[in-house]
Coordinates of C-alpha atoms in Angstrom, one line a residue:
Chain A
X575 CA 69.5 102.5 140.7
X576 CA 70.0 99.4 142.9
X577 CA 71.9 97.9 140.0
X578 CA 74.4 100.8 140.1
X579 CA 74.7 100.8 143.8
X580 CA 76.1 97.3 143.7
X581 CA 78.8 98.4 141.3
X582 CA 80.2 101.3 143.2
X583 CA 83.6 100.4 144.7
X584 CA 84.8 101.9 148.0
X585 CA 87.2 104.8 147.9
X586 CA 89.8 102.7 149.8
X587 CA 89.8 100.0 147.1
X588 CA 90.1 102.5 144.4
X589 CA 93.0 104.2 146.2
X590 CA 94.8 100.8 146.5
X591 CA 94.3 100.2 142.7
X592 CA 95.7 103.7 142.1
X593 CA 98.7 103.0 144.3
X594 CA 99.3 99.7 142.5
X595 CA 99.2 101.4 139.1
X596 CA 101.7 104.1 140.3
X597 CA 104.0 101.3 141.6
X598 CA 103.8 99.5 138.3
X599 CA 104.7 102.7 136.5
X600 CA 107.7 103.2 138.7
X601 CA 108.6 99.6 138.2
X602 CA 108.4 99.9 134.4
X603 CA 110.8 102.9 134.6
X604 CA 113.2 101.2 137.0
X605 CA 113.4 98.1 134.9
X606 CA 114.7 100.0 131.9
X607 CA 118.1 100.0 133.7
X608 CA 118.4 96.2 133.0
X609 CA 119.3 94.8 129.6
X610 CA 117.0 92.0 128.5
X611 CA 118.2 92.0 124.9
X612 CA 115.6 90.5 122.6
X613 CA 113.0 90.4 125.4
X614 CA 113.1 94.1 126.2
X615 CA 109.8 94.8 124.4
X616 CA 108.2 91.6 125.9
X617 CA 109.0 92.7 129.5
X618 CA 107.6 96.2 128.8
X619 CA 104.5 94.7 127.3
X620 CA 103.9 92.3 130.2
X621 CA 104.0 95.2 132.7
X622 CA 101.7 97.3 130.5
X623 CA 99.3 94.3 130.2
X624 CA 99.2 94.0 134.0
X625 CA 98.3 97.7 134.3
X626 CA 95.7 97.4 131.6
X627 CA 94.1 94.4 133.3
X628 CA 94.1 96.2 136.6
X629 CA 92.3 99.2 135.1
X630 CA 89.8 97.0 133.2
X631 CA 88.9 94.8 136.2
X632 CA 88.6 97.6 138.8
X633 CA 88.1 101.0 137.2
X634 CA 86.0 99.7 134.3
X635 CA 84.1 97.3 136.6
X636 CA 84.7 94.2 134.7
X637 CA 84.7 92.2 137.9
X638 CA 81.0 93.0 138.3
X639 CA 80.1 91.9 134.8
X640 CA 78.8 88.4 133.8
X641 CA 81.0 85.6 132.7
X642 CA 80.1 86.0 129.0
X643 CA 81.3 89.6 128.9
X644 CA 84.4 88.7 130.9
X645 CA 85.2 85.9 128.4
X646 CA 84.7 88.3 125.5
X647 CA 87.2 90.8 126.9
X648 CA 89.6 88.0 127.8
X649 CA 89.3 86.7 124.2
X650 CA 90.2 90.1 122.8
X651 CA 93.4 90.2 124.9
X652 CA 94.4 86.7 124.0
X653 CA 93.9 87.5 120.3
X654 CA 95.9 90.7 120.6
X655 CA 98.7 88.8 122.5
X656 CA 98.8 86.2 119.6
X657 CA 99.1 89.0 117.1
X658 CA 102.0 90.6 119.0
X659 CA 103.7 87.2 119.5
X660 CA 103.4 86.3 115.8
X661 CA 104.9 89.6 114.8
X662 CA 107.8 89.4 117.1
X663 CA 108.5 85.7 116.3
X664 CA 109.2 86.8 112.8
X665 CA 111.2 89.8 114.0
X666 CA 113.5 87.6 116.2
X667 CA 113.9 84.7 113.8
X668 CA 114.5 86.6 110.7
Chain B
X1328 CA 56.3 86.1 115.5
X1329 CA 53.9 89.0 115.9
X1330 CA 54.3 92.5 114.5
X1331 CA 51.8 95.1 115.8
X1332 CA 51.1 98.6 114.7
X1333 CA 53.6 100.6 112.6
X1334 CA 50.8 101.8 110.4
X1335 CA 50.2 104.8 112.7
X1336 CA 53.6 106.4 112.1
X1337 CA 54.6 108.4 109.0
X1338 CA 57.5 107.0 106.9
X1339 CA 61.1 108.0 107.8
X1340 CA 61.2 110.0 104.5
X1341 CA 58.3 112.2 105.5
X1342 CA 58.9 112.5 109.1
X1343 CA 59.5 116.1 110.3
X1344 CA 61.4 116.3 113.6
X1345 CA 62.5 119.6 115.2
X1346 CA 64.8 120.3 112.2
X1347 CA 63.5 121.1 108.7
X1348 CA 64.7 120.7 105.1
X1349 CA 68.4 119.7 104.7
X1350 CA 69.0 120.0 108.4
X1351 CA 66.4 117.3 109.0
X1352 CA 68.9 115.0 107.2
X1353 CA 72.3 116.5 108.4
X1354 CA 71.2 116.5 112.0
X1355 CA 69.1 113.3 112.0
X1356 CA 69.9 110.5 114.4
X1357 CA 67.5 108.1 112.6
X1358 CA 69.6 105.1 111.6
X1359 CA 67.8 104.9 108.2
X1360 CA 68.5 108.5 107.3
X1361 CA 72.1 108.0 108.3
X1362 CA 72.3 104.9 106.2
X1363 CA 71.1 107.0 103.2
X1364 CA 73.6 109.8 104.0
X1365 CA 76.3 107.1 103.7
X1366 CA 74.8 105.8 100.5
X1367 CA 74.7 109.1 98.8
X1368 CA 78.3 109.9 99.8
X1369 CA 79.5 106.5 98.7
X1370 CA 77.9 106.8 95.3
X1371 CA 79.5 110.2 94.7
X1372 CA 83.0 109.1 95.9
X1373 CA 82.6 105.8 94.0
X1374 CA 82.1 107.6 90.7
X1375 CA 85.1 109.9 91.4
X1376 CA 87.3 106.9 92.1
X1377 CA 85.9 104.9 89.2
X1378 CA 86.5 107.8 86.8
X1379 CA 90.1 107.9 88.0
X1380 CA 90.3 104.2 87.3
X1381 CA 88.9 104.8 83.8
X1382 CA 91.6 107.4 83.2
X1383 CA 94.3 104.9 84.2
X1384 CA 92.8 102.3 81.9
X1385 CA 92.9 104.8 79.0
X1386 CA 96.6 105.5 79.8
X1387 CA 97.3 101.8 79.7
X1388 CA 95.7 101.1 76.4
X1389 CA 99.1 101.4 74.7
X1390 CA 102.7 101.3 75.8
X1391 CA 104.4 104.6 76.5
X1392 CA 102.7 107.9 77.3
X1393 CA 99.0 108.1 76.2
X1394 CA 97.2 110.8 78.2
X1395 CA 99.2 111.6 81.3
X1396 CA 102.7 111.8 82.8
X1397 CA 104.1 109.0 85.1
X1398 CA 103.8 111.1 88.3
X1399 CA 100.2 111.8 87.5
X1400 CA 99.6 108.1 87.0
X1401 CA 101.2 107.3 90.4
X1402 CA 98.9 109.9 92.0
X1403 CA 95.9 108.4 90.3
X1404 CA 96.4 104.8 91.4
X1405 CA 97.2 106.0 94.9
X1406 CA 94.0 108.1 95.4
X1407 CA 91.9 105.6 93.5
X1408 CA 93.0 103.0 96.0
X1409 CA 92.6 105.2 99.0
X1410 CA 89.1 106.3 98.1
X1411 CA 88.0 102.8 97.0
X1412 CA 89.4 101.0 100.0
X1413 CA 89.0 103.4 102.9
X1414 CA 86.0 105.4 101.7
X1415 CA 83.9 102.9 99.9
X1416 CA 84.5 99.2 100.4
X1417 CA 85.5 99.2 104.1
X1418 CA 82.6 101.2 105.3
X1419 CA 80.3 100.5 102.4
X1420 CA 78.0 97.6 103.2
X1421 CA 78.0 98.0 107.0
X1422 CA 77.5 101.7 107.0
X1423 CA 74.8 101.8 104.4
X1424 CA 72.8 98.6 104.7
X1425 CA 74.0 97.8 108.3
X1426 CA 72.8 101.1 109.5
X1427 CA 69.5 100.9 107.6
X1428 CA 68.6 97.3 108.3
X1429 CA 70.4 96.1 111.4
X1430 CA 67.9 97.6 113.8
X1431 CA 64.9 96.6 111.7
X1432 CA 66.2 93.0 111.3
X1433 CA 66.7 92.5 115.0
X1434 CA 63.4 94.3 115.9
X1435 CA 64.8 97.5 117.4
X1436 CA 63.8 101.1 116.9
X1437 CA 67.3 102.4 116.3
X1438 CA 71.0 101.6 117.1
X1439 CA 72.2 101.7 120.6
X1440 CA 74.0 105.1 120.3
X1441 CA 72.2 107.2 117.6
X1442 CA 74.2 110.4 118.2
X1443 CA 77.4 108.5 118.0
X1444 CA 76.1 107.1 114.7
X1445 CA 75.7 110.5 113.3
X1446 CA 79.1 111.6 114.6
X1447 CA 80.6 108.6 112.8
X1448 CA 79.1 109.9 109.5
X1449 CA 80.7 113.3 110.1
X1450 CA 84.0 111.7 110.8
X1451 CA 83.6 109.7 107.7
X1452 CA 82.9 112.8 105.6
X1453 CA 85.8 114.7 107.0
X1454 CA 88.2 111.8 106.3
X1455 CA 86.8 111.2 102.8
X1456 CA 87.0 114.9 101.8
X1457 CA 90.5 115.2 103.2
X1458 CA 91.5 112.1 101.2
X1459 CA 90.2 113.7 98.0
X1460 CA 91.8 117.1 98.8
X1461 CA 95.2 115.4 99.3
X1462 CA 95.2 115.0 95.5
X1463 CA 95.0 118.7 94.8
X1464 CA 96.7 120.7 97.6
X1465 CA 100.3 121.3 98.9
X1466 CA 103.1 119.3 97.5
X1467 CA 101.2 117.2 94.9
X1468 CA 99.1 114.1 94.9
X1469 CA 100.4 111.3 97.2
X1470 CA 102.2 108.6 95.2
X1471 CA 102.8 105.8 97.6
X1472 CA 99.9 103.6 96.7
X1473 CA 97.1 103.0 99.3
X1474 CA 99.5 100.7 101.3
X1475 CA 101.8 103.6 102.3
X1476 CA 104.8 101.3 102.4
X1477 CA 107.9 102.7 104.1
X1478 CA 110.5 103.9 103.6
X1479 CA 109.1 105.6 100.5
X1480 CA 106.1 107.0 102.3
X1481 CA 108.5 108.6 104.8
X1482 CA 110.6 110.1 102.1
X1483 CA 108.0 111.1 99.4
X1484 CA 107.7 114.9 99.1
X1485 CA 104.0 114.6 98.1
X1486 CA 100.9 115.1 100.3
X1487 CA 101.4 111.8 102.2
X1488 CA 100.5 113.3 105.6
X1489 CA 97.1 114.4 104.3
X1490 CA 96.3 111.0 103.0
X1491 CA 97.6 109.3 106.2
X1492 CA 95.5 111.6 108.3
X1493 CA 92.4 110.9 106.1
X1494 CA 92.8 107.2 106.6
X1495 CA 93.3 107.7 110.3
X1496 CA 90.1 109.7 110.6
X1497 CA 88.2 107.2 108.5
X1498 CA 89.4 104.5 110.8
X1499 CA 87.9 106.2 113.8
X1500 CA 84.6 106.4 112.0
X1501 CA 84.8 102.6 111.4
X1502 CA 85.6 101.8 115.0
X1503 CA 82.7 103.8 116.3
X1504 CA 80.3 102.2 113.9
X1505 CA 81.6 98.7 114.9
X1506 CA 81.2 99.6 118.5
X1507 CA 77.6 100.8 118.0
X1508 CA 76.7 97.6 116.2
X1509 CA 78.2 95.3 118.8
X1510 CA 76.2 97.0 121.6
X1511 CA 73.1 97.2 119.5
X1512 CA 73.2 93.4 118.8
X1513 CA 74.0 92.6 122.4
X1514 CA 71.4 94.8 124.0
X1515 CA 68.6 95.6 121.6
X1516 CA 67.4 92.4 120.0
X1517 CA 63.6 92.0 120.1
X1518 CA 62.0 90.0 122.9
X1519 CA 62.4 86.3 122.1
X1520 CA 65.2 86.8 119.6
X1521 CA 67.9 84.6 121.0
X1522 CA 71.3 84.5 119.3
X1523 CA 70.3 81.6 117.1
X1524 CA 67.0 83.3 116.1
X1525 CA 68.9 86.3 114.7
X1526 CA 68.9 86.7 110.9
X1527 CA 72.3 86.0 109.2
X1528 CA 73.0 89.6 108.0
X1529 CA 73.1 90.8 111.6
X1530 CA 75.3 87.9 112.4
X1531 CA 77.7 88.9 109.6
X1532 CA 77.6 92.5 110.8
X1533 CA 78.4 91.3 114.4
X1534 CA 81.5 89.4 113.2
X1535 CA 82.5 92.4 111.1
X1536 CA 82.1 94.8 114.0
X1537 CA 84.5 92.9 116.1
X1538 CA 87.1 93.2 113.4
X1539 CA 86.4 96.9 113.1
X1540 CA 86.8 97.5 116.8
X1541 CA 89.9 95.3 117.3
X1542 CA 91.9 95.7 114.1
X1543 CA 91.4 99.3 113.1
X1544 CA 93.2 100.9 116.1
X1545 CA 96.4 99.1 115.0
X1546 CA 96.5 100.7 111.6
X1547 CA 95.5 104.0 113.1
X1548 CA 98.5 103.9 115.4
X1549 CA 100.7 102.7 112.6
X1550 CA 99.7 105.6 110.3
X1551 CA 100.4 108.0 113.2
X1552 CA 103.8 106.4 113.6
X1553 CA 104.6 107.2 109.9
X1554 CA 103.5 110.8 110.5
X1555 CA 105.7 110.9 113.6
X1556 CA 108.6 109.5 111.5
X1557 CA 108.1 112.1 108.8
X1558 CA 107.6 115.1 111.1
X1559 CA 109.8 114.2 114.1
X1560 CA 112.4 111.9 112.5
X1561 CA 111.7 109.1 115.0
X1562 CA 113.0 105.9 113.7
X1563 CA 110.2 103.4 113.7
X1564 CA 110.4 102.0 110.2
X1565 CA 113.1 103.8 108.2
X1566 CA 116.4 101.7 108.4
X1567 CA 118.3 105.0 108.0
X1568 CA 116.9 106.0 111.4
X1569 CA 117.3 102.5 113.0
X1570 CA 113.8 101.4 112.2
X1571 CA 112.5 98.2 110.5
X1572 CA 110.4 98.5 107.2
X1573 CA 109.1 95.0 107.6
X1574 CA 107.6 95.9 110.9
X1575 CA 105.5 98.5 109.1
X1576 CA 104.3 95.9 106.7
X1577 CA 103.3 93.6 109.7
X1578 CA 101.4 96.4 111.4
X1579 CA 99.8 97.6 108.2
X1580 CA 98.6 94.1 107.2
X1581 CA 97.5 93.2 110.7
X1582 CA 94.7 95.6 110.0
X1583 CA 94.5 95.6 106.3
X1584 CA 94.0 91.9 105.8
X1585 CA 91.2 91.6 108.3
X1586 CA 89.9 94.7 106.5
X1587 CA 89.2 92.4 103.6
X1588 CA 86.9 90.5 105.9
X1589 CA 85.3 93.8 107.0
X1590 CA 84.4 94.2 103.4
X1591 CA 83.4 90.7 102.5
X1592 CA 81.6 89.4 105.6
X1593 CA 78.7 91.8 105.3
X1594 CA 78.6 90.9 101.6
X1595 CA 78.3 87.3 102.5
X1596 CA 75.6 88.2 105.0
X1597 CA 73.6 90.0 102.4
X1598 CA 73.6 87.3 99.8
X1599 CA 72.6 84.9 102.6
X1600 CA 69.4 87.0 103.0
X1601 CA 68.8 87.0 99.3
X1602 CA 69.1 83.3 98.5
X1603 CA 66.3 82.1 100.8
X1604 CA 63.9 84.8 99.7
X1605 CA 64.3 84.1 96.0
X1606 CA 64.3 80.4 96.5
X1607 CA 61.3 80.6 99.0
X1608 CA 63.2 78.1 101.1
X1609 CA 64.9 78.2 104.5
X1610 CA 68.6 78.9 104.4
X1611 CA 70.6 75.6 104.4
X1612 CA 72.8 75.2 107.4
X1613 CA 72.0 78.2 109.5
X1614 CA 74.4 77.1 112.3
X1615 CA 77.2 76.4 109.9
X1616 CA 76.8 79.9 108.3
X1617 CA 77.0 81.5 111.8
X1618 CA 80.0 79.6 112.8
X1619 CA 81.8 80.1 109.5
X1620 CA 81.3 83.9 109.8
X1621 CA 82.9 83.8 113.3
X1622 CA 85.6 81.5 112.0
X1623 CA 86.4 83.8 109.1
X1624 CA 86.6 86.8 111.5
X1625 CA 88.9 84.9 113.9
X1626 CA 91.2 83.1 111.5
X1627 CA 91.3 86.2 109.2
X1628 CA 93.3 87.9 111.9
X1629 CA 96.2 85.5 111.5
X1630 CA 96.8 85.4 107.8
X1631 CA 98.2 88.9 107.2
X1632 CA 101.7 87.6 106.6
X1633 CA 100.7 86.2 103.2
X1634 CA 101.1 89.8 101.8
X1635 CA 104.7 89.7 102.8
X1636 CA 106.1 86.4 101.5
X1637 CA 108.7 88.2 99.4
X1638 CA 109.4 91.0 101.9
X1639 CA 112.2 89.2 103.8
X1640 CA 110.1 87.5 106.5
X1641 CA 111.5 84.5 108.3
X1642 CA 110.9 81.1 106.7
X1643 CA 109.0 79.9 109.8
X1644 CA 106.6 82.8 109.6
X1645 CA 106.1 82.3 105.9
X1646 CA 105.0 78.6 106.1
X1647 CA 102.8 79.4 109.1
X1648 CA 101.0 82.2 107.3
X1649 CA 100.6 80.2 104.2
X1650 CA 99.1 77.3 106.1
X1651 CA 96.6 79.6 107.8
X1652 CA 95.7 81.2 104.5
X1653 CA 94.6 77.8 103.2
X1654 CA 92.7 77.2 106.4
X1655 CA 90.7 80.4 106.1
X1656 CA 89.4 79.2 102.7
X1657 CA 87.5 76.4 104.5
X1658 CA 84.7 78.5 106.1
X1659 CA 84.4 80.6 102.9
X1660 CA 83.8 77.3 101.0
X1661 CA 81.2 76.2 103.6
X1662 CA 79.3 79.4 102.9
X1663 CA 79.3 78.8 99.2
X1664 CA 78.1 75.2 99.7
X1665 CA 75.3 76.5 101.9
X1666 CA 74.2 79.1 99.4
X1667 CA 74.0 76.6 96.6
X1668 CA 72.2 74.1 98.8
X1669 CA 69.7 76.8 99.8
X1670 CA 68.8 77.2 96.1
X1671 CA 68.7 73.5 95.5
X1672 CA 65.1 72.3 95.2
X1673 CA 63.8 75.8 95.9
X1674 CA 61.3 77.8 93.9
X1675 CA 63.9 80.0 92.2
X1676 CA 62.8 83.4 91.0
X1677 CA 65.6 85.0 89.0
X1678 CA 64.9 88.6 89.8
X1679 CA 67.8 91.2 89.6
X1680 CA 68.9 90.8 93.3
X1681 CA 69.3 87.0 92.9
X1682 CA 71.1 87.5 89.6
X1683 CA 73.7 89.8 91.3
X1684 CA 73.9 87.4 94.2
X1685 CA 74.7 84.4 91.9
X1686 CA 77.2 86.6 90.1
X1687 CA 78.7 87.3 93.5
X1688 CA 79.3 83.6 94.0
X1689 CA 80.9 83.1 90.6
X1690 CA 83.2 86.1 90.8
X1691 CA 84.1 85.5 94.5
X1692 CA 85.0 81.9 93.7
X1693 CA 87.4 83.1 91.0
X1694 CA 88.9 85.6 93.4
X1695 CA 89.1 82.9 96.1
X1696 CA 90.8 80.3 94.0
X1697 CA 93.3 82.7 92.6
X1698 CA 93.9 83.7 96.2
X1699 CA 95.2 80.2 96.9
X1700 CA 97.7 80.7 94.1
X1701 CA 98.9 83.7 95.9
X1702 CA 98.8 82.1 99.3
X1703 CA 101.0 79.3 98.3
X1704 CA 104.7 80.1 99.0
X1705 CA 106.2 78.8 95.7
X1706 CA 103.7 80.3 93.3
X1707 CA 103.6 83.6 95.2
X1708 CA 107.2 84.3 94.2
X1709 CA 106.1 84.3 90.5
X1710 CA 102.9 86.2 90.9
X1711 CA 103.8 88.7 93.7
X1712 CA 103.4 92.3 92.7
X1713 CA 102.1 91.4 89.2
X1714 CA 98.8 92.3 87.5
X1715 CA 97.7 88.9 88.7
X1716 CA 97.4 90.2 92.3
X1717 CA 95.5 93.2 91.0
X1718 CA 93.0 91.0 89.1
X1719 CA 92.6 88.7 92.2
X1720 CA 92.1 91.6 94.4
X1721 CA 89.4 93.2 92.2
X1722 CA 87.6 89.9 91.8
X1723 CA 87.4 89.6 95.6
X1724 CA 86.6 93.3 96.3
X1725 CA 84.6 94.4 93.3
X1726 CA 83.3 91.0 92.2
X1727 CA 82.6 90.1 95.9
X1728 CA 81.8 93.2 97.8
X1729 CA 80.8 95.3 94.8
X1730 CA 78.4 92.8 93.3
X1731 CA 77.0 92.1 96.8
X1732 CA 76.4 95.8 97.1
X1733 CA 74.5 95.8 93.8
X1734 CA 72.5 92.8 95.0
X1735 CA 71.7 94.5 98.2
X1736 CA 70.6 97.8 96.6
X1737 CA 68.3 95.9 94.2
X1738 CA 67.0 93.8 97.0
X1739 CA 66.3 96.5 99.5
X1740 CA 65.6 99.6 97.3
X1741 CA 61.8 99.0 97.3
X1742 CA 61.9 98.9 101.1
X1743 CA 64.2 101.9 101.4
X1744 CA 62.5 104.2 99.0
X1745 CA 59.0 102.7 98.8
X1746 CA 59.2 102.4 95.0
X1747 CA 60.2 99.8 92.4
X1748 CA 62.8 100.1 89.7
X1749 CA 62.5 99.0 86.1
X1750 CA 63.4 95.3 85.9
X1751 CA 64.3 95.3 82.2
X1752 CA 66.8 98.1 82.7
X1753 CA 68.2 96.3 85.7
X1754 CA 68.8 93.1 83.7
X1755 CA 70.5 95.1 80.9
X1756 CA 72.7 96.9 83.4
X1757 CA 73.6 93.6 85.0
X1758 CA 74.7 92.3 81.6
X1759 CA 76.9 95.3 81.0
X1760 CA 78.3 95.0 84.5
X1761 CA 79.0 91.3 84.4
X1762 CA 80.5 91.3 80.9
X1763 CA 82.4 94.5 81.5
X1764 CA 83.8 93.4 84.8
X1765 CA 85.2 90.1 83.5
X1766 CA 86.6 91.7 80.3
X1767 CA 88.3 94.3 82.5
X1768 CA 89.9 92.1 85.0
X1769 CA 90.3 88.6 83.6
X1770 CA 93.0 89.6 81.0
X1771 CA 95.0 91.0 83.9
X1772 CA 95.3 87.4 85.3
X1773 CA 96.9 86.4 82.0
X1774 CA 99.3 89.3 81.6
X1775 CA 100.1 89.1 85.3
X1776 CA 101.2 85.4 84.9
X1777 CA 103.2 86.5 81.9
X1778 CA 105.1 89.0 84.1
X1779 CA 103.3 92.3 83.8
X1780 CA 104.0 94.2 87.0
X1781 CA 101.2 96.0 88.9
X1782 CA 101.1 99.8 89.3
X1783 CA 103.3 100.1 86.2
X1784 CA 102.9 103.2 83.9
X1785 CA 104.6 101.6 80.9
X1786 CA 104.9 98.0 79.7
X1787 CA 106.4 95.8 77.0
X1788 CA 104.4 95.5 73.7
X1789 CA 103.7 91.8 74.3
X1790 CA 101.2 92.8 77.0
X1791 CA 99.2 95.2 74.9
X1792 CA 96.4 92.8 73.7
X1793 CA 95.5 92.1 77.3
X1794 CA 95.5 95.8 78.2
X1795 CA 93.4 96.7 75.2
X1796 CA 90.8 94.1 76.1
X1797 CA 90.9 95.3 79.7
X1798 CA 90.4 99.0 78.7
X1799 CA 87.4 98.1 76.5
X1800 CA 86.0 96.2 79.4
X1801 CA 86.4 99.2 81.7
X1802 CA 84.2 101.3 79.3
X1803 CA 81.5 98.6 79.2
X1804 CA 81.5 98.3 83.0
X1805 CA 81.4 102.1 83.4
X1806 CA 78.4 102.3 81.1
X1807 CA 76.7 99.5 83.0
X1808 CA 77.3 101.3 86.3
X1809 CA 75.8 104.5 85.0
X1810 CA 72.7 102.7 83.6
X1811 CA 72.3 100.9 86.9
X1812 CA 72.4 104.0 89.0
X1813 CA 70.1 105.9 86.6
X1814 CA 67.6 103.1 86.9
X1815 CA 67.7 103.0 90.7
X1816 CA 67.4 106.8 91.0
X1817 CA 64.6 106.9 88.5
X1818 CA 62.9 104.1 90.3
X1819 CA 63.3 105.8 93.7
X1820 CA 61.7 109.0 92.3
X1821 CA 59.1 107.9 89.8
X1822 CA 58.9 104.1 90.0
X1823 CA 55.7 102.2 90.8
X1824 CA 54.7 102.2 94.5
X1825 CA 56.3 99.2 96.2
X1826 CA 54.2 96.9 98.4
X1827 CA 55.4 96.1 101.9
X1828 CA 56.7 92.7 100.7
X1829 CA 57.5 92.6 97.0
X1830 CA 59.7 89.5 97.2
X1831 CA 57.7 87.4 99.6
X1832 CA 60.5 87.7 102.2
X1833 CA 60.0 86.5 105.7
X1834 CA 62.5 88.6 107.8
X1835 CA 61.3 91.5 109.8
X1836 CA 61.9 94.3 107.3
X1837 CA 59.2 92.8 105.0
X1838 CA 56.6 92.9 107.8
X1839 CA 56.6 96.7 108.1
X1840 CA 55.5 99.2 105.4
X1841 CA 57.7 100.4 102.5
X1842 CA 59.3 102.8 103.2
X1843 CA 59.6 102.0 106.9
X1844 CA 58.0 104.2 109.6
X1845 CA 60.1 106.7 111.5
X1846 CA 60.6 104.3 114.5
X1847 CA 60.2 101.1 112.6
X1848 CA 57.8 99.5 115.0
X1849 CA 55.0 100.8 117.2
X1850 CA 55.4 97.9 119.5
X1851 CA 58.5 95.8 119.5
X1852 CA 57.9 92.5 117.8
X1853 CA 57.8 89.3 119.7
X1854 CA 60.0 86.6 118.1
X1855 CA 58.7 83.1 118.6
X1856 CA 60.5 81.1 115.9
X1857 CA 63.7 80.8 113.8
X1858 CA 64.2 83.1 110.8
X1859 CA 63.6 82.0 107.2
X1860 CA 60.5 79.9 107.8
X1861 CA 58.5 79.9 104.5
X1862 CA 54.9 78.8 105.0
X1863 CA 54.3 77.3 101.6
X1864 CA 57.2 75.0 101.2
X1865 CA 57.1 71.5 102.8
X1866 CA 60.8 71.3 103.8
X1867 CA 60.7 74.2 106.2
X1868 CA 61.4 72.0 109.2

């Protein structure tokens, strides 16, 4: 059980993460008022990625895991980003 | 390596838990029983889809109408593709042999999440049955092909939604199985089994599982988007609604090309187990095989665009995807080199499993080389959407994954069922399968190069010779498949009792009784050396 005790985050830190997520949600709504043309999807995805990373690191306790696991998860996101970039490169240069 | 105990337990086939009779199977969380549940389901669905294929071949024996109407033909090739791809070849090797042998090969008692494993099988069955039912209910059999290309799949009045939902559910099953295997391999390897002491079939399953977990959600969401477009008129892909049909093709192939590696990587892992055993020699280039599996899984993610060279993609994307397609051939070639080098100088024993494994190399190479014809931008324009693609695809999927499946079942059946099959019948069935397969698919390369389109109900008389040969081949192959399954079932029921290690293998499954005990090992084995060390051959080092 000691192992689990180490991982439990304080309520205040969880509340801060929640507030950050709500702020980012409000930001993603607010930013739709601006026209970024071809980069609209990219902007939305960047904000969503920040939110995902925040959840993974804090709520899913990635910050407590070892380097190997963190590298695996990072690798997954890099790969997903490459897939999205490749798709939209074709979409924009067609 | 030391293996203790395991003689004190009853075999998994005789084990009586808290459930009796059929429920001891349907509610079992034993990875071996779940592996067999997948096996039995896959055999049934395989013969359904193979029979549909046979009907299509009969239709194509002559130009014009032979035994069915064009719309029936469209339904048949669609459901043949959906069953074969989503129900059989994608889950096939990992779900059957991965479930059965992964825990044993890494020295574990079960997978990490046994209940989730059983749940995956139920999801699989629901998806598979829904896929078959889509052929018979509502507005008629889906006629989009297994690729569900928009805008037609949005507009077709047939049961497309049922088929899409079936594929979506099957995808979930695949994701959960992949997740289970990743956690099992990370957390449950036997004491002393470092990453580089793990046998190569688990390595292949590990690479496969990552693809299952990462790529499958993309197609799941894409199929849901098609359903949303059909039901709610949201314009994702239909140009009439402001959507982009090429985007569908991107999203579909982002999954469906890596799915080819979900099918073929476990196949490569299986033959990598077979070659050392039947050569009585360590595998050549263990590290190279591990790295090539990971390289195939990684690079395989970025070649999907070669399915879309004629779909209106940008020129830059086309040459980029073509280049990567040629790159992904390199790790596959490394594996072939390693398999042949493993046999070189070995004490080769041409038993049925090795015969199928060697056939796998031969057929997979033909599929691989013709894949380069399709991956090259200039030649793709000529061959795209012709019977050439169909032949290439079947050489990879059936010649590759299918023959590896046959190799695996002949290799591991004595362990799984504790009984031997008849070798003579196995050799005869192999002959039928090998000759029938080549006769069925090779003529399609020729007529394809001559311009015969794929998925066509009718054709010009000049293509008939090829089609007649192909149809004769399909009957020979079907006969061979029936004979093979008969021999295996007869062997499993009435064959001679199999010893624990009939092939003189050295991996962990051969160190426990046949069939394996309920929990595989009494005490977890202690791994002290690399796999594939054969004591009687001098070049083990």
